[in-house]
Short mmCIF file of C-alpha atoms and ligand atoms in Angstrom, two decimals:
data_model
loop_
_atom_site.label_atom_id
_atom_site.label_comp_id
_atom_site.label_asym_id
_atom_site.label_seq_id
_atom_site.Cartn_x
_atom_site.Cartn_y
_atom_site.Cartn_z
CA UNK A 1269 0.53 62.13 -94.70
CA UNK A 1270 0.39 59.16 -92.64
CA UNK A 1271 0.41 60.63 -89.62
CA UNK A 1272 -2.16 59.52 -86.36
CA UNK A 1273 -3.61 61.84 -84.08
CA UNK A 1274 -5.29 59.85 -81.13
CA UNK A 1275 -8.02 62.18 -79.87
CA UNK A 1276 -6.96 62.27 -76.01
CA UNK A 1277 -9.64 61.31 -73.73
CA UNK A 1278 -12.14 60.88 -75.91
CA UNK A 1279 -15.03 59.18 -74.38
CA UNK A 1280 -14.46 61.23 -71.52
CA UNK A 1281 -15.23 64.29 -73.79
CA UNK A 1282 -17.71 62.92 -74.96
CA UNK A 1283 -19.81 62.16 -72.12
CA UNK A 1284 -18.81 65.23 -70.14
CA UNK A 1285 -20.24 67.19 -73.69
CA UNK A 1286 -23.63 65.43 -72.87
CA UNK A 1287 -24.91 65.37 -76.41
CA UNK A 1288 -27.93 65.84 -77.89
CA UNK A 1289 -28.81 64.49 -81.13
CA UNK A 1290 -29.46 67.60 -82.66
CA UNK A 1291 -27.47 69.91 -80.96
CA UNK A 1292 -24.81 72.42 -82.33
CA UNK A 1293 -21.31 72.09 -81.29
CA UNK A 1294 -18.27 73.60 -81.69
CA UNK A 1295 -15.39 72.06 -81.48
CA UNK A 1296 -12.92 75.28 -81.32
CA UNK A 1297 -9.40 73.49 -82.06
CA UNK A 1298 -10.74 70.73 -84.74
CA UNK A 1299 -6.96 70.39 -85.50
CA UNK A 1300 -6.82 66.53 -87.46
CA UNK A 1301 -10.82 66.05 -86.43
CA UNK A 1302 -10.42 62.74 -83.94
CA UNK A 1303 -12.88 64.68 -81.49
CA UNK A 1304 -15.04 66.01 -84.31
CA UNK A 1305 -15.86 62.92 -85.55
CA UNK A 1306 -16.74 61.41 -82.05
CA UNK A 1307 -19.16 63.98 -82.03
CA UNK A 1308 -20.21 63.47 -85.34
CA UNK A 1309 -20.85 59.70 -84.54
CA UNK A 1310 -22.72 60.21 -81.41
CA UNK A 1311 -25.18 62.60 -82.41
CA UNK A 1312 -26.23 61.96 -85.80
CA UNK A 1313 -28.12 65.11 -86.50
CA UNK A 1314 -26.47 67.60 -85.14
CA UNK A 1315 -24.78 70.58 -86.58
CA UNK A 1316 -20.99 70.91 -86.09
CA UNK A 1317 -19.05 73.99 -86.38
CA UNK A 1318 -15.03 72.94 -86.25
CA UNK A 1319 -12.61 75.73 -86.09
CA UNK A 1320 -8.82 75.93 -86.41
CA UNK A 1321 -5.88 78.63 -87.30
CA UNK A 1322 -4.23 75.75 -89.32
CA UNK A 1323 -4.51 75.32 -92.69
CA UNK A 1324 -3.25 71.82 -92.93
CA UNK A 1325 -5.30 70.52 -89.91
CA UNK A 1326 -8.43 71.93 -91.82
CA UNK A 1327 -7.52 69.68 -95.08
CA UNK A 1328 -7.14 67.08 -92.77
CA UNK A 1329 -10.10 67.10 -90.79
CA UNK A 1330 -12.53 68.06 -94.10
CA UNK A 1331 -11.12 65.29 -95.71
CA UNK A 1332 -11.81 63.07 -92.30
CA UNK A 1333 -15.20 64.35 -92.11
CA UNK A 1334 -16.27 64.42 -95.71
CA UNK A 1335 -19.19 61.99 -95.37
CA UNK A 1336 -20.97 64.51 -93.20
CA UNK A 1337 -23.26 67.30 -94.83
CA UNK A 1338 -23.79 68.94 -91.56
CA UNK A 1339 -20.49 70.73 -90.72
CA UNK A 1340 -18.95 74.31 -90.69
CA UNK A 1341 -15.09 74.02 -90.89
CA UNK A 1342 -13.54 77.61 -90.26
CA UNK A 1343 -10.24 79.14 -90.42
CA UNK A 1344 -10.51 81.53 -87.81
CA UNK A 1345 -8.86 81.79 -84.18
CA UNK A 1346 -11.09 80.77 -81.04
CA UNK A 1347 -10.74 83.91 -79.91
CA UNK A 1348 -13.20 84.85 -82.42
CA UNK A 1349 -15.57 81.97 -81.55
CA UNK A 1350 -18.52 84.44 -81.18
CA UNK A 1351 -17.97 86.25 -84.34
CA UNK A 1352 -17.45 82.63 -86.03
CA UNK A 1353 -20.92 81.17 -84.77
CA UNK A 1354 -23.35 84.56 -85.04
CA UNK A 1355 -21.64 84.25 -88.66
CA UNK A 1356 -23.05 81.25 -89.79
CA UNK A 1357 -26.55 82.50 -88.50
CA UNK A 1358 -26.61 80.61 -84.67
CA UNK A 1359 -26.81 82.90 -82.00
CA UNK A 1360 -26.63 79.89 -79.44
CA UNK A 1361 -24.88 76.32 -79.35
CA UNK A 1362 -25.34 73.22 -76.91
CA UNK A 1363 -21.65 72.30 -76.47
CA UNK A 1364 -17.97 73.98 -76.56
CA UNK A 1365 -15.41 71.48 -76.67
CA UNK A 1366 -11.37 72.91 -76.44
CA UNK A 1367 -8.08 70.72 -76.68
CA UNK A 1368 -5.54 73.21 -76.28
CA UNK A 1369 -2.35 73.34 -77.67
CA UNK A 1370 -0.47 71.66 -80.96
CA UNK A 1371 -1.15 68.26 -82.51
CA UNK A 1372 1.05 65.58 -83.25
CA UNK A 1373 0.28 66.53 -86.86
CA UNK A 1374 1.65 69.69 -86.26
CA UNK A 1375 4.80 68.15 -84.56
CA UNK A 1376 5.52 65.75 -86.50
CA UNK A 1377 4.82 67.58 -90.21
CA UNK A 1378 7.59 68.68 -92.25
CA UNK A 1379 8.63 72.47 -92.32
CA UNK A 1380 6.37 73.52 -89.28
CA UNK A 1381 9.37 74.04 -87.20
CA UNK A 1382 7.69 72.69 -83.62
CA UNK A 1383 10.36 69.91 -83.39
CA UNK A 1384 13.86 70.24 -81.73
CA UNK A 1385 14.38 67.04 -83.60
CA UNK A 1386 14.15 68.26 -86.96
CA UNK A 1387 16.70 70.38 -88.99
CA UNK A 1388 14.56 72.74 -90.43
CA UNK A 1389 13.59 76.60 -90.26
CA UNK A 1390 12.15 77.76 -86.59
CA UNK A 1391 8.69 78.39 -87.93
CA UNK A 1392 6.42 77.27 -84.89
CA UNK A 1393 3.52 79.71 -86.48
CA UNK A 1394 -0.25 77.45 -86.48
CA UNK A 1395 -1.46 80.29 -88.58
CA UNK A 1396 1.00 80.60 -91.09
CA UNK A 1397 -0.60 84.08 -92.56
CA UNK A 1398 1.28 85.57 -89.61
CA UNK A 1399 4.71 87.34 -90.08
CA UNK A 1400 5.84 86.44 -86.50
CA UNK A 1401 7.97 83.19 -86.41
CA UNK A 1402 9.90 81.54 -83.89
CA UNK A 1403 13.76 82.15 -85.90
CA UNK A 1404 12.07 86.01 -85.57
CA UNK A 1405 11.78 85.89 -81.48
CA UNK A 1406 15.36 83.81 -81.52
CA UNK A 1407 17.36 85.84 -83.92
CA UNK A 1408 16.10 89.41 -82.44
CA UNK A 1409 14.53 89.81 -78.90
CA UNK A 1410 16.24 91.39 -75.97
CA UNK A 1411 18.10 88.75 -73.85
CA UNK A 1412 15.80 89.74 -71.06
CA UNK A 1413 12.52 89.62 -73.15
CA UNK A 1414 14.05 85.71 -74.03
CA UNK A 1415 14.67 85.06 -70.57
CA UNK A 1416 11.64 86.19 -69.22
CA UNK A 1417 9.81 84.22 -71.76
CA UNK A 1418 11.36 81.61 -71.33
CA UNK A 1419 11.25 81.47 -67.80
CA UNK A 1420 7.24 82.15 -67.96
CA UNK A 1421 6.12 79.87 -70.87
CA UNK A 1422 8.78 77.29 -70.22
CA UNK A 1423 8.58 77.32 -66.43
CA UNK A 1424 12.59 76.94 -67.16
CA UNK A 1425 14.37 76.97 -64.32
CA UNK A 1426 17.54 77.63 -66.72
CA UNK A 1427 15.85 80.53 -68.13
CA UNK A 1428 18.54 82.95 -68.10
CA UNK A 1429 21.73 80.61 -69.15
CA UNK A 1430 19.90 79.52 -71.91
CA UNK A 1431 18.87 83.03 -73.28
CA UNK A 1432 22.49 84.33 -72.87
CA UNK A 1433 23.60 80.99 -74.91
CA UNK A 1434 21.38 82.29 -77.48
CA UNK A 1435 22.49 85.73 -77.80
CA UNK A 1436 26.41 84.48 -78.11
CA UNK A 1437 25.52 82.03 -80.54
CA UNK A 1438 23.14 84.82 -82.78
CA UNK A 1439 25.98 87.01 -82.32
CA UNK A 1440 28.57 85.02 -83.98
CA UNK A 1441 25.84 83.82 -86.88
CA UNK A 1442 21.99 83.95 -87.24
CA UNK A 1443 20.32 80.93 -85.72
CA UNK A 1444 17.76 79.34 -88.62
CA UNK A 1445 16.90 75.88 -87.41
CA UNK A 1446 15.83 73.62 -85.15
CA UNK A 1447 18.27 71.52 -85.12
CA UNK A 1448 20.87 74.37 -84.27
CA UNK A 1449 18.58 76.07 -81.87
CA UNK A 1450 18.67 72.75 -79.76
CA UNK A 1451 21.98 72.01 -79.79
CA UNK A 1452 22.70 75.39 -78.17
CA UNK A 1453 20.42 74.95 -75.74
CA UNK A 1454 21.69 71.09 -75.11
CA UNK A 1455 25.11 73.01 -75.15
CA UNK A 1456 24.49 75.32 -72.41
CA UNK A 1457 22.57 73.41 -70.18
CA UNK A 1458 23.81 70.13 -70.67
CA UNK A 1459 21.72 66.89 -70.95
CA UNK A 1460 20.83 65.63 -67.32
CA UNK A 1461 17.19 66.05 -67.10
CA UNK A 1462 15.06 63.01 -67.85
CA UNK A 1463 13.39 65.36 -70.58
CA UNK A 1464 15.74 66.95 -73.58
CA UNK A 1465 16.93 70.29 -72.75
CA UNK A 1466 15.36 72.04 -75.42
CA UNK A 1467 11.84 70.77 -74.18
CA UNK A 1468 10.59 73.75 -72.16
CA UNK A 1469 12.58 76.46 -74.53
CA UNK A 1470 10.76 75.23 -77.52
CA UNK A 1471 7.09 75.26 -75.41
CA UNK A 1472 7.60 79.11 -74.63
CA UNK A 1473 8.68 80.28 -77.96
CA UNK A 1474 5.99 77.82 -79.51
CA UNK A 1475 3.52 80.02 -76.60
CA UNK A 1476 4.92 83.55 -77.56
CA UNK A 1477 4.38 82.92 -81.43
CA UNK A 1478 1.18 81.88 -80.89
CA UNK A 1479 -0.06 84.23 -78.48
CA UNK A 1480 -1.40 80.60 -76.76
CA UNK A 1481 -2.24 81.81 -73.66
CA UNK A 1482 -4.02 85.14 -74.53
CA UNK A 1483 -6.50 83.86 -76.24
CA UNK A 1484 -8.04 81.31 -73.60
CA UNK A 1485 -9.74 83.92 -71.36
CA UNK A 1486 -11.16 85.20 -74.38
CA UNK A 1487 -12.68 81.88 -75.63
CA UNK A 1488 -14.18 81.29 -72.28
CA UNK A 1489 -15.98 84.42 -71.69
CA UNK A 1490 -17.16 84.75 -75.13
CA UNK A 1491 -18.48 81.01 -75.05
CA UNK A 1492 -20.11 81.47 -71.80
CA UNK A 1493 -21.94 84.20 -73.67
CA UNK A 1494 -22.92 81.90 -76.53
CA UNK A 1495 -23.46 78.71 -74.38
CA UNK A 1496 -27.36 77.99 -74.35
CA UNK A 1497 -29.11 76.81 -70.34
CA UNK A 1498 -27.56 73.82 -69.68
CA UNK A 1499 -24.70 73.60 -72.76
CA UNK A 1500 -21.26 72.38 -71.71
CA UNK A 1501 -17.64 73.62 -72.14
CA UNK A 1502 -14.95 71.01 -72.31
CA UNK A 1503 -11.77 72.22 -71.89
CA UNK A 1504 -8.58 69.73 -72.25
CA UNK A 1505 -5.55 71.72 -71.12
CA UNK A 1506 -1.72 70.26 -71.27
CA UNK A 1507 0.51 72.25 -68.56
CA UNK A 1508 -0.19 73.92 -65.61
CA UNK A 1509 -0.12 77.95 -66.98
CA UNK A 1510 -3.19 76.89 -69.81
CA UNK A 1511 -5.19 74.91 -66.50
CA UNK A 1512 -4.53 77.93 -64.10
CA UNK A 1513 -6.53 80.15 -66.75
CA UNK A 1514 -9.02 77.69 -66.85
CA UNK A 1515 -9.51 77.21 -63.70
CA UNK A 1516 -9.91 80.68 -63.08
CA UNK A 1517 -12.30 81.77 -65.73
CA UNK A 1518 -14.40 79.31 -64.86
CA UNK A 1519 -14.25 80.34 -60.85
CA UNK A 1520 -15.22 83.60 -62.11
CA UNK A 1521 -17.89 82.78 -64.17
CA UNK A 1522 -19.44 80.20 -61.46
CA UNK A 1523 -18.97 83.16 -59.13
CA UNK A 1524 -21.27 85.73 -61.42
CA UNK A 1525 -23.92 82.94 -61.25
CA UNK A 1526 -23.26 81.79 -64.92
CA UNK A 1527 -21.61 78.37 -64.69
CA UNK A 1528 -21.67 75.48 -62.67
CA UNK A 1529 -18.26 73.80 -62.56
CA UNK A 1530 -18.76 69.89 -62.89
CA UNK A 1531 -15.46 69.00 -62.80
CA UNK A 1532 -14.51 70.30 -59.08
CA UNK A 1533 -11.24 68.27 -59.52
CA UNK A 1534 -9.96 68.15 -63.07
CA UNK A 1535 -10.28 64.89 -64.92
CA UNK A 1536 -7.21 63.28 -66.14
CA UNK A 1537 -6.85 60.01 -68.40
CA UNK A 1538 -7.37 56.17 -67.50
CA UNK A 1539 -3.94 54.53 -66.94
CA UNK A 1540 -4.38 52.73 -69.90
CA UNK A 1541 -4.69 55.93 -72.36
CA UNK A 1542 -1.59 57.19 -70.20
CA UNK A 1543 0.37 54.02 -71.47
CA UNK A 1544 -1.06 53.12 -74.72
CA UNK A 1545 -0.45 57.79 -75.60
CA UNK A 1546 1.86 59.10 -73.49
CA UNK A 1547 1.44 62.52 -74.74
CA UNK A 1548 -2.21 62.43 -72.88
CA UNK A 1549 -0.29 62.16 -69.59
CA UNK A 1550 -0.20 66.00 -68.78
CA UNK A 1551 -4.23 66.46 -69.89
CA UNK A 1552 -6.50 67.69 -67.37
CA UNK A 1553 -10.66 68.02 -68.62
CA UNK A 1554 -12.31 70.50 -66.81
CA UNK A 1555 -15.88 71.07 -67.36
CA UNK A 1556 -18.39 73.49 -66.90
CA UNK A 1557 -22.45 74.23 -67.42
CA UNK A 1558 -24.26 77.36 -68.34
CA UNK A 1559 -26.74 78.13 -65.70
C1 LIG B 290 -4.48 69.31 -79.81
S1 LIG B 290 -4.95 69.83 -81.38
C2 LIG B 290 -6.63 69.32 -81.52
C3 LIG B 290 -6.80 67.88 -81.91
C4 LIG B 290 -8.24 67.45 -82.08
N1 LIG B 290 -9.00 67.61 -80.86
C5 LIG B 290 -8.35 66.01 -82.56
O1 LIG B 290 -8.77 65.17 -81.77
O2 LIG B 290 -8.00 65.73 -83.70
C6 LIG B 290 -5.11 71.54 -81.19
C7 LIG B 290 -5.48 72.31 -82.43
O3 LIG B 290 -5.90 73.59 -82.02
C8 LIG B 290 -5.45 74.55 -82.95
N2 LIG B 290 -5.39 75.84 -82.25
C9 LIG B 290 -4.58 76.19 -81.25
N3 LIG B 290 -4.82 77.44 -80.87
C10 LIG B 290 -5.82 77.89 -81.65
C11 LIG B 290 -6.54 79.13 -81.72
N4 LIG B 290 -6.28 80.16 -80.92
N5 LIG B 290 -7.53 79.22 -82.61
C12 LIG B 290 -7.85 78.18 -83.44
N6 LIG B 290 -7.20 77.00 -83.43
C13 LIG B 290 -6.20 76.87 -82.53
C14 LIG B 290 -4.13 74.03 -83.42
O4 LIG B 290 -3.82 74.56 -84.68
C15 LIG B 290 -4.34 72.52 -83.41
O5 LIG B 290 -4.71 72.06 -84.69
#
């Protein structure tokens, strides 16, 4: 497919996982494998269970990954990380690692529907069993449910203009694609911000199809559950709603006596990553061990 995914602060994650060389990992959004395979290099003998929603990222990453013998690859959610590794017979691992969000694989594949550049159907689903899709959210929420979503996910100050040029345009003729999605949005709220209009629109809806934020909690408690004494969590978030939920789980779970929170200050990238990727620039690490 040609296309790169540069694992974002990778040696970072990899020291902060503190591997062992026989540990078990899990690396809960293997998306492309760049991460995976860092792990796979440092510790030689250890098991690796990679998880991910998306089809396509597992090809990619089992083809990546094919020289190893000792790897799980699962199409599950994270959600069900617990489930997933009491599956495969472990009922504890050494290391969690999480790099929320979509890949540039994801973005920049053909018919996925995550780009406001592309002319092509408003899919946005990473699990494309689903039924939920982003042209469904556009094409048939209440202006209010839009706006608020918008407002939320997007942190879209031009929540409400936007979602009201969306219902006149659906009116008049059902909105399929990217392409046309943007424009309206470009339309209504014109083109002054350093970023493109349709930037923050496109990050809620790609939030609400995916349920993004719901699951996080989840993953967190049920890993601190499976974590063994002294195994790590790694947890690469990209805007500040995702960090927030972080943040707090972890506070919680430091507070019940079960973690220890390494990272009092998230970790961001070197200013060299920040220049040579700049889609690292919004990643904070945060970092936390089971007591
Ligand atoms: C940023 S990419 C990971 C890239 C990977 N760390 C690498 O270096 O190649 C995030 C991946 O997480 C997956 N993902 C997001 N939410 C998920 C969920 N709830 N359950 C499983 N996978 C999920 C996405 O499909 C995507 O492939």
């Amino acid at each position: 497919m040609g296309i790169v995914h540069v694992p974002v602060m990778r040696e970072e994650v990899l020291e902060n996982l503190a591997l062992k060389e026989s540990g078990i990992y899990v690396d809960a959004t293997l998306g492309p494998g760049g991460h995976a395979e860092g792990i796979l290099q440092n510790a030689g003998k250890c098991v690796l269970i990679g998880i991910d929603r998306d089809d396509e990222a597992l090809t990619l990453a089992g083809e990546r990954l094919k020289k190893y013998d000792n790897i799980h690859l699962i199409r599950d959610s994270f959600s069900n990380i617990k489930s997933v590794v009491s599956g495969l017979g472990y009922s504890e691992v050494d290391g969690i690692l999480l790099d929320l969000g979509f890949s540039t694989l994801q973005m920049k594949s053909d018919n996925r529907g995550f780009s406001f550049l592309k002319d092509e159907p408003l899919d946005m689903r990473m699990d494309r069993r689903q039924e939920l899709t982003a042209e469904t959210i556009v094409n048939t929420y209440h202006w209010q449910k839009l706006a608020d979503i918008i407002w939320k996910y997007g942190e879209e100050r031009k929540s409400r203009r936007i979602a009201r040029a969306i219902i006149y345009a659906r009116e008049k003729k059902k909105i399929h694609s990217c392409r046309e999605l943007a424009l309206i949005i470009e339309k209504s709220i014109g083109r002054k911000q350093r970023i493109h209009p349709a930037t923050r629109t496109f990050q809620a809806l790609r939030i609400e199809v995916n349920r993004e934020l719901e699951q996080v909690d989840t993953v967190i408690n049920e890993g601190a559950d499976i974590l063994r004494k002294k195994g790590r969590i790694c947890i690469l978030a990209y805007h500040s709603l995702e960090d927030r939920i972080v943040k707090n789980a972890y506070k919680k779970l430091a507070q019940q006596g079960l973690f220890n929170i390494i990272t009092k200050k998230p970790l961001i990238p070197r200013r060299e990553e920040q220049r040579a990727n700049p889609s690292s620039r919004s990643a904070k690490l945060r970092v936390a061990e089971k007591i």
